[in-house]
Amino acid sequence: MPIDNSAAADATQRAGFVKHFPEPVHGLNGSCVVAPGVILIADCFASLIWRVDLNMHDGKPKARVWLRHDSMGYFPGQMKPEQPGVNGVQYSPKRGYLYYTNTAKQLFLRVKVEPETHDPVGEPEVVGGGRMFDDFWVDQDTGFAYLTTHRQNTIDRLSLEPAQNSEKRISIAGDPFTPELIGPSAGHWGRRPGEYGRLAFFTTDGGTASPPKIGPQPARLMKVELLT
């Protein structure tokens, strides 16, 4: 039976959860909330970050380019398979910065956010680098980010302050190689009391993007507990 795509599109539009982005949208990826009704979304192959305002007076979400910068770019056609530019994004209201990763350029960066307008202020700065960072989660209390290296099968820890990072890499999981930790990606702190900063959950793809020598493994939902 043929599917009536136009009818399906009309239904989803009425439901209020479909947003068609304008050009130059190309590859939406990581996202985060920076204020009630305001979402930032990385576009890993358009090399920019979008802003989506949900609480519009006409009830229609509005999308616009929030920031475009060279640090968000990638290397079209130069890496096989193609690797994304800007990838994960997380906002730290305590520090007033949006943090983001660039997988292809192996960078972890941040840019100041104006607290009233939630627009970017000044130029992005490098927080750390040297790994193919994917997504990450942050601990605002201790001032650390925990970054998954999707294609390198580790979870690395970096300070949220550039001056406190060095060339020494700190992997809290996956080094030495751990077969259960292949293709780690998006993660988040647990939501129960006492879990923030201590217990996190994250997904793995089992090596779809970069298969290990033992071959692709089942995708998993993993739990990591940080010991103090």
PDB file of C-alpha atoms in Angstrom:
ATOM      1  CA  MET A   1       0.000   0.000   0.000  1.00  0.00           C
ATOM      2  CA  PRO A   2       1.532   3.338  -0.978  1.00  0.00           C
ATOM      3  CA  ILE A   3       2.267   5.832   1.776  1.00  0.00           C
ATOM      4  CA  ASP A   4       0.672   9.265   1.521  1.00  0.00           C
ATOM      5  CA  ASN A   5       3.690  11.372   2.479  1.00  0.00           C
ATOM      6  CA  SER A   6       1.808  14.645   2.085  1.00  0.00           C
ATOM      7  CA  ALA A   7      -0.875  13.506   4.539  1.00  0.00           C
ATOM      8  CA  ALA A   8       1.782  12.382   6.999  1.00  0.00           C
ATOM      9  CA  ALA A   9       3.558  15.726   6.703  1.00  0.00           C
ATOM     10  CA  ASP A  10       0.316  17.614   7.311  1.00  0.00           C
ATOM     11  CA  ALA A  11      -0.411  15.518  10.390  1.00  0.00           C
ATOM     12  CA  THR A  12       3.013  16.040  11.916  1.00  0.00           C
ATOM     13  CA  GLN A  13       2.900  19.750  11.210  1.00  0.00           C
ATOM     14  CA  ARG A  14      -0.428  19.971  13.060  1.00  0.00           C
ATOM     15  CA  ALA A  15       1.105  18.028  15.941  1.00  0.00           C
ATOM     16  CA  GLY A  16       3.641  20.851  16.277  1.00  0.00           C
ATOM     17  CA  PHE A  17       6.909  18.937  16.388  1.00  0.00           C
ATOM     18  CA  VAL A  18       8.264  19.331  12.853  1.00  0.00           C
ATOM     19  CA  LYS A  19      10.603  22.165  11.938  1.00  0.00           C
ATOM     20  CA  HIS A  20      12.041  22.582   8.475  1.00  0.00           C
ATOM     21  CA  PHE A  21      15.357  24.373   8.762  1.00  0.00           C
ATOM     22  CA  PRO A  22      16.344  26.967   6.176  1.00  0.00           C
ATOM     23  CA  GLU A  23      19.493  26.786   4.077  1.00  0.00           C
ATOM     24  CA  PRO A  24      22.340  26.085   4.638  1.00  0.00           C
ATOM     25  CA  VAL A  25      21.208  23.224   6.924  1.00  0.00           C
ATOM     26  CA  HIS A  26      23.126  20.041   6.191  1.00  0.00           C
ATOM     27  CA  GLY A  27      23.676  17.679   9.134  1.00  0.00           C
ATOM     28  CA  LEU A  28      22.021  18.393  12.496  1.00  0.00           C
ATOM     29  CA  ASN A  29      23.797  16.687  15.378  1.00  0.00           C
ATOM     30  CA  GLY A  30      24.271  17.492  19.085  1.00  0.00           C
ATOM     31  CA  SER A  31      21.929  19.872  20.879  1.00  0.00           C
ATOM     32  CA  CYS A  32      21.368  21.500  24.256  1.00  0.00           C
ATOM     33  CA  VAL A  33      19.035  23.913  26.027  1.00  0.00           C
ATOM     34  CA  VAL A  34      20.485  27.320  26.941  1.00  0.00           C
ATOM     35  CA  ALA A  35      17.274  28.879  28.318  1.00  0.00           C
ATOM     36  CA  PRO A  36      13.594  27.968  28.513  1.00  0.00           C
ATOM     37  CA  GLY A  37      12.433  27.607  24.914  1.00  0.00           C
ATOM     38  CA  VAL A  38      15.901  28.185  23.415  1.00  0.00           C
ATOM     39  CA  ILE A  39      17.853  25.284  21.905  1.00  0.00           C
ATOM     40  CA  LEU A  40      21.258  25.279  20.214  1.00  0.00           C
ATOM     41  CA  ILE A  41      21.951  22.581  17.618  1.00  0.00           C
ATOM     42  CA  ALA A  42      25.276  21.705  16.001  1.00  0.00           C
ATOM     43  CA  ASP A  43      25.262  21.292  12.215  1.00  0.00           C
ATOM     44  CA  CYS A  44      28.331  19.152  11.676  1.00  0.00           C
ATOM     45  CA  PHE A  45      28.511  19.453   7.878  1.00  0.00           C
ATOM     46  CA  ALA A  46      27.328  23.047   7.495  1.00  0.00           C
ATOM     47  CA  SER A  47      30.039  23.989  10.044  1.00  0.00           C
ATOM     48  CA  LEU A  48      27.815  26.118  12.259  1.00  0.00           C
ATOM     49  CA  ILE A  49      25.473  26.115  15.262  1.00  0.00           C
ATOM     50  CA  TRP A  50      21.771  26.854  14.929  1.00  0.00           C
ATOM     51  CA  ARG A  51      19.522  28.580  17.435  1.00  0.00           C
ATOM     52  CA  VAL A  52      15.896  27.479  17.683  1.00  0.00           C
ATOM     53  CA  ASP A  53      13.399  29.630  19.582  1.00  0.00           C
ATOM     54  CA  LEU A  54      10.356  27.578  20.548  1.00  0.00           C
ATOM     55  CA  ASN A  55       8.266  30.117  22.437  1.00  0.00           C
ATOM     56  CA  MET A  56       7.238  32.294  19.509  1.00  0.00           C
ATOM     57  CA  HIS A  57       4.029  34.359  19.718  1.00  0.00           C
ATOM     58  CA  ASP A  58       2.610  32.694  16.616  1.00  0.00           C
ATOM     59  CA  GLY A  59       3.325  29.216  17.955  1.00  0.00           C
ATOM     60  CA  LYS A  60       5.864  28.463  15.222  1.00  0.00           C
ATOM     61  CA  PRO A  61       9.486  27.693  16.184  1.00  0.00           C
ATOM     62  CA  LYS A  62      12.071  29.914  14.532  1.00  0.00           C
ATOM     63  CA  ALA A  63      15.532  28.708  13.482  1.00  0.00           C
ATOM     64  CA  ARG A  64      18.470  30.960  12.677  1.00  0.00           C
ATOM     65  CA  VAL A  65      22.240  30.638  12.510  1.00  0.00           C
ATOM     66  CA  TRP A  66      23.611  31.259  16.009  1.00  0.00           C
ATOM     67  CA  LEU A  67      27.314  31.117  15.175  1.00  0.00           C
ATOM     68  CA  ARG A  68      29.466  30.169  12.206  1.00  0.00           C
ATOM     69  CA  HIS A  69      33.214  29.862  12.782  1.00  0.00           C
ATOM     70  CA  ASP A  70      36.279  28.225  11.231  1.00  0.00           C
ATOM     71  CA  SER A  71      36.667  26.076  14.348  1.00  0.00           C
ATOM     72  CA  MET A  72      33.419  24.310  13.407  1.00  0.00           C
ATOM     73  CA  GLY A  73      34.581  23.192   9.966  1.00  0.00           C
ATOM     74  CA  TYR A  74      35.627  19.770   8.705  1.00  0.00           C
ATOM     75  CA  PHE A  75      37.697  18.398   5.818  1.00  0.00           C
ATOM     76  CA  PRO A  76      35.320  17.551   2.955  1.00  0.00           C
ATOM     77  CA  GLY A  77      36.515  14.504   1.027  1.00  0.00           C
ATOM     78  CA  GLN A  78      39.842  14.283   2.870  1.00  0.00           C
ATOM     79  CA  MET A  79      38.938  11.755   5.569  1.00  0.00           C
ATOM     80  CA  LYS A  80      37.470   8.318   4.950  1.00  0.00           C
ATOM     81  CA  PRO A  81      34.885   7.834   6.205  1.00  0.00           C
ATOM     82  CA  GLU A  82      33.863  11.500   6.283  1.00  0.00           C
ATOM     83  CA  GLN A  83      34.276  12.935   9.777  1.00  0.00           C
ATOM     84  CA  PRO A  84      31.976  15.609  11.240  1.00  0.00           C
ATOM     85  CA  GLY A  85      33.097  19.070  12.231  1.00  0.00           C
ATOM     86  CA  VAL A  86      31.202  20.650  15.148  1.00  0.00           C
ATOM     87  CA  ASN A  87      29.534  17.752  16.916  1.00  0.00           C
ATOM     88  CA  GLY A  88      28.528  17.811  20.605  1.00  0.00           C
ATOM     89  CA  VAL A  89      27.335  20.986  22.359  1.00  0.00           C
ATOM     90  CA  GLN A  90      26.700  21.628  26.063  1.00  0.00           C
ATOM     91  CA  TYR A  91      25.942  24.842  27.924  1.00  0.00           C
ATOM     92  CA  SER A  92      27.349  25.668  31.369  1.00  0.00           C
ATOM     93  CA  PRO A  93      25.233  28.425  32.930  1.00  0.00           C
ATOM     94  CA  LYS A  94      27.545  28.613  35.963  1.00  0.00           C
ATOM     95  CA  ARG A  95      30.485  29.529  33.726  1.00  0.00           C
ATOM     96  CA  GLY A  96      28.480  31.295  31.021  1.00  0.00           C
ATOM     97  CA  TYR A  97      29.996  29.345  28.138  1.00  0.00           C
ATOM     98  CA  LEU A  98      28.767  27.058  25.408  1.00  0.00           C
ATOM     99  CA  TYR A  99      31.220  24.178  24.973  1.00  0.00           C
ATOM    100  CA  TYR A 100      31.474  22.196  21.737  1.00  0.00           C
ATOM    101  CA  THR A 101      33.580  19.529  20.081  1.00  0.00           C
ATOM    102  CA  ASN A 102      34.978  19.260  16.569  1.00  0.00           C
ATOM    103  CA  THR A 103      35.632  15.631  15.630  1.00  0.00           C
ATOM    104  CA  ALA A 104      37.550  16.144  12.384  1.00  0.00           C
ATOM    105  CA  LYS A 105      39.821  18.831  13.838  1.00  0.00           C
ATOM    106  CA  GLN A 106      40.183  17.013  17.181  1.00  0.00           C
ATOM    107  CA  LEU A 107      39.247  20.052  19.248  1.00  0.00           C
ATOM    108  CA  PHE A 108      37.247  20.935  22.362  1.00  0.00           C
ATOM    109  CA  LEU A 109      36.222  24.606  22.402  1.00  0.00           C
ATOM    110  CA  ARG A 110      34.045  27.155  24.127  1.00  0.00           C
ATOM    111  CA  VAL A 111      32.416  30.515  23.389  1.00  0.00           C
ATOM    112  CA  LYS A 112      30.966  33.047  25.822  1.00  0.00           C
ATOM    113  CA  VAL A 113      27.159  33.363  25.948  1.00  0.00           C
ATOM    114  CA  GLU A 114      25.425  36.653  26.753  1.00  0.00           C
ATOM    115  CA  PRO A 115      23.065  35.828  29.656  1.00  0.00           C
ATOM    116  CA  GLU A 116      20.156  38.024  28.553  1.00  0.00           C
ATOM    117  CA  THR A 117      20.029  37.485  24.792  1.00  0.00           C
ATOM    118  CA  HIS A 118      21.759  34.057  24.822  1.00  0.00           C
ATOM    119  CA  ASP A 119      23.773  35.129  21.794  1.00  0.00           C
ATOM    120  CA  PRO A 120      27.516  34.408  21.418  1.00  0.00           C
ATOM    121  CA  VAL A 121      30.046  36.968  22.626  1.00  0.00           C
ATOM    122  CA  GLY A 122      33.548  37.265  21.175  1.00  0.00           C
ATOM    123  CA  GLU A 123      35.640  34.581  19.522  1.00  0.00           C
ATOM    124  CA  PRO A 124      35.641  30.883  20.416  1.00  0.00           C
ATOM    125  CA  GLU A 125      38.704  29.594  22.257  1.00  0.00           C
ATOM    126  CA  VAL A 126      40.321  26.179  22.379  1.00  0.00           C
ATOM    127  CA  VAL A 127      39.845  24.348  25.680  1.00  0.00           C
ATOM    128  CA  GLY A 128      41.748  21.184  24.713  1.00  0.00           C
ATOM    129  CA  GLY A 129      42.383  18.832  21.826  1.00  0.00           C
ATOM    130  CA  GLY A 130      44.267  15.943  20.336  1.00  0.00           C
ATOM    131  CA  ARG A 131      41.442  13.399  20.216  1.00  0.00           C
ATOM    132  CA  MET A 132      38.451  12.724  17.932  1.00  0.00           C
ATOM    133  CA  PHE A 133      35.914  13.957  20.463  1.00  0.00           C
ATOM    134  CA  ASP A 134      32.249  13.200  19.802  1.00  0.00           C
ATOM    135  CA  ASP A 135      29.703  14.074  22.464  1.00  0.00           C
ATOM    136  CA  PHE A 136      30.273  14.912  26.123  1.00  0.00           C
ATOM    137  CA  TRP A 137      28.714  15.866  29.418  1.00  0.00           C
ATOM    138  CA  VAL A 138      29.930  18.397  31.959  1.00  0.00           C
ATOM    139  CA  ASP A 139      30.191  18.603  35.730  1.00  0.00           C
ATOM    140  CA  GLN A 140      29.704  22.265  36.551  1.00  0.00           C
ATOM    141  CA  ASP A 141      30.514  21.740  40.231  1.00  0.00           C
ATOM    142  CA  THR A 142      33.990  20.235  39.742  1.00  0.00           C
ATOM    143  CA  GLY A 143      34.673  21.997  36.431  1.00  0.00           C
ATOM    144  CA  PHE A 144      35.304  18.955  34.241  1.00  0.00           C
ATOM    145  CA  ALA A 145      33.999  17.669  30.928  1.00  0.00           C
ATOM    146  CA  TYR A 146      33.783  13.971  30.111  1.00  0.00           C
ATOM    147  CA  LEU A 147      34.210  13.480  26.369  1.00  0.00           C
ATOM    148  CA  THR A 148      33.596  10.341  24.345  1.00  0.00           C
ATOM    149  CA  THR A 149      36.132   9.584  21.625  1.00  0.00           C
ATOM    150  CA  HIS A 150      33.692   7.709  19.440  1.00  0.00           C
ATOM    151  CA  ARG A 151      36.283   6.361  16.996  1.00  0.00           C
ATOM    152  CA  GLN A 152      39.015   5.831  19.618  1.00  0.00           C
ATOM    153  CA  ASN A 153      36.871   3.984  22.164  1.00  0.00           C
ATOM    154  CA  THR A 154      37.598   6.006  25.305  1.00  0.00           C
ATOM    155  CA  ILE A 155      36.015   8.489  27.666  1.00  0.00           C
ATOM    156  CA  ASP A 156      38.448  11.335  28.360  1.00  0.00           C
ATOM    157  CA  ARG A 157      38.361  14.018  31.016  1.00  0.00           C
ATOM    158  CA  LEU A 158      39.275  17.652  30.442  1.00  0.00           C
ATOM    159  CA  SER A 159      38.988  20.750  32.581  1.00  0.00           C
ATOM    160  CA  LEU A 160      36.430  23.321  31.493  1.00  0.00           C
ATOM    161  CA  GLU A 161      39.161  25.947  31.891  1.00  0.00           C
ATOM    162  CA  PRO A 162      41.783  25.988  29.089  1.00  0.00           C
ATOM    163  CA  ALA A 163      44.667  26.989  31.380  1.00  0.00           C
ATOM    164  CA  GLN A 164      44.145  23.870  33.485  1.00  0.00           C
ATOM    165  CA  ASN A 165      44.611  21.422  30.617  1.00  0.00           C
ATOM    166  CA  SER A 166      47.946  20.039  29.458  1.00  0.00           C
ATOM    167  CA  GLU A 167      49.138  17.742  26.687  1.00  0.00           C
ATOM    168  CA  LYS A 168      48.735  14.783  29.023  1.00  0.00           C
ATOM    169  CA  ARG A 169      45.578  12.830  28.196  1.00  0.00           C
ATOM    170  CA  ILE A 170      43.391  11.487  30.994  1.00  0.00           C
ATOM    171  CA  SER A 171      41.116   8.609  29.980  1.00  0.00           C
ATOM    172  CA  ILE A 172      38.756   7.462  32.717  1.00  0.00           C
ATOM    173  CA  ALA A 173      37.616   4.458  30.646  1.00  0.00           C
ATOM    174  CA  GLY A 174      38.786   2.557  27.561  1.00  0.00           C
ATOM    175  CA  ASP A 175      42.567   2.779  28.070  1.00  0.00           C
ATOM    176  CA  PRO A 176      43.674   0.032  27.987  1.00  0.00           C
ATOM    177  CA  PHE A 177      41.221  -1.113  25.328  1.00  0.00           C
ATOM    178  CA  THR A 178      37.906  -2.324  26.753  1.00  0.00           C
ATOM    179  CA  PRO A 179      35.785  -4.547  24.439  1.00  0.00           C
ATOM    180  CA  GLU A 180      32.558  -3.370  26.108  1.00  0.00           C
ATOM    181  CA  LEU A 181      33.397   0.277  25.331  1.00  0.00           C
ATOM    182  CA  ILE A 182      33.415   0.424  21.529  1.00  0.00           C
ATOM    183  CA  GLY A 183      32.027   3.492  19.786  1.00  0.00           C
ATOM    184  CA  PRO A 184      30.986   5.576  22.842  1.00  0.00           C
ATOM    185  CA  SER A 185      28.797   8.531  21.977  1.00  0.00           C
ATOM    186  CA  ALA A 186      26.121  10.612  23.718  1.00  0.00           C
ATOM    187  CA  GLY A 187      25.927  10.642  27.513  1.00  0.00           C
ATOM    188  CA  HIS A 188      24.169  12.303  30.419  1.00  0.00           C
ATOM    189  CA  TRP A 189      24.281  12.332  34.207  1.00  0.00           C
ATOM    190  CA  GLY A 190      21.740  10.261  36.066  1.00  0.00           C
ATOM    191  CA  ARG A 191      18.720  12.235  37.257  1.00  0.00           C
ATOM    192  CA  ARG A 192      18.218  10.720  40.702  1.00  0.00           C
ATOM    193  CA  PRO A 193      19.384  12.558  43.832  1.00  0.00           C
ATOM    194  CA  GLY A 194      23.139  12.214  44.310  1.00  0.00           C
ATOM    195  CA  GLU A 195      23.852  10.963  40.776  1.00  0.00           C
ATOM    196  CA  TYR A 196      24.962  14.272  39.233  1.00  0.00           C
ATOM    197  CA  GLY A 197      28.744  14.276  38.951  1.00  0.00           C
ATOM    198  CA  ARG A 198      28.969  10.644  40.008  1.00  0.00           C
ATOM    199  CA  LEU A 199      26.867   8.384  37.781  1.00  0.00           C
ATOM    200  CA  ALA A 200      26.461   8.791  34.010  1.00  0.00           C
ATOM    201  CA  PHE A 201      24.750   6.828  31.237  1.00  0.00           C
ATOM    202  CA  PHE A 202      25.884   6.842  27.619  1.00  0.00           C
ATOM    203  CA  THR A 203      25.338   5.021  24.355  1.00  0.00           C
ATOM    204  CA  THR A 204      27.763   3.094  22.141  1.00  0.00           C
ATOM    205  CA  ASP A 205      27.350   2.061  18.504  1.00  0.00           C
ATOM    206  CA  GLY A 206      29.604  -1.003  18.758  1.00  0.00           C
ATOM    207  CA  GLY A 207      32.068   0.309  16.184  1.00  0.00           C
ATOM    208  CA  THR A 208      29.856   1.267  13.252  1.00  0.00           C
ATOM    209  CA  ALA A 209      31.899   4.393  12.523  1.00  0.00           C
ATOM    210  CA  SER A 210      35.290   2.762  13.162  1.00  0.00           C
ATOM    211  CA  PRO A 211      35.156  -1.040  13.541  1.00  0.00           C
ATOM    212  CA  PRO A 212      37.762  -2.522  15.914  1.00  0.00           C
ATOM    213  CA  LYS A 213      39.976  -5.470  15.003  1.00  0.00           C
ATOM    214  CA  ILE A 214      37.522  -7.835  16.647  1.00  0.00           C
ATOM    215  CA  GLY A 215      34.784  -6.509  14.350  1.00  0.00           C
ATOM    216  CA  PRO A 216      31.607  -4.490  15.088  1.00  0.00           C
ATOM    217  CA  GLN A 217      29.923  -5.302  18.377  1.00  0.00           C
ATOM    218  CA  PRO A 218      26.327  -4.857  19.614  1.00  0.00           C
ATOM    219  CA  ALA A 219      25.311  -1.291  20.435  1.00  0.00           C
ATOM    220  CA  ARG A 220      24.893  -0.741  24.154  1.00  0.00           C
ATOM    221  CA  LEU A 221      23.582   1.583  26.818  1.00  0.00           C
ATOM    222  CA  MET A 222      26.417   1.826  29.333  1.00  0.00           C
ATOM    223  CA  LYS A 223      26.769   3.122  32.874  1.00  0.00           C
ATOM    224  CA  VAL A 224      29.907   4.707  34.296  1.00  0.00           C
ATOM    225  CA  GLU A 225      30.369   5.481  37.973  1.00  0.00           C
ATOM    226  CA  LEU A 226      33.057   7.907  39.052  1.00  0.00           C
ATOM    227  CA  LEU A 227      34.817   6.992  42.263  1.00  0.00           C
ATOM    228  CA  THR A 228      35.891   9.798  44.577  1.00  0.00           C
TER     229      THR A 228
END
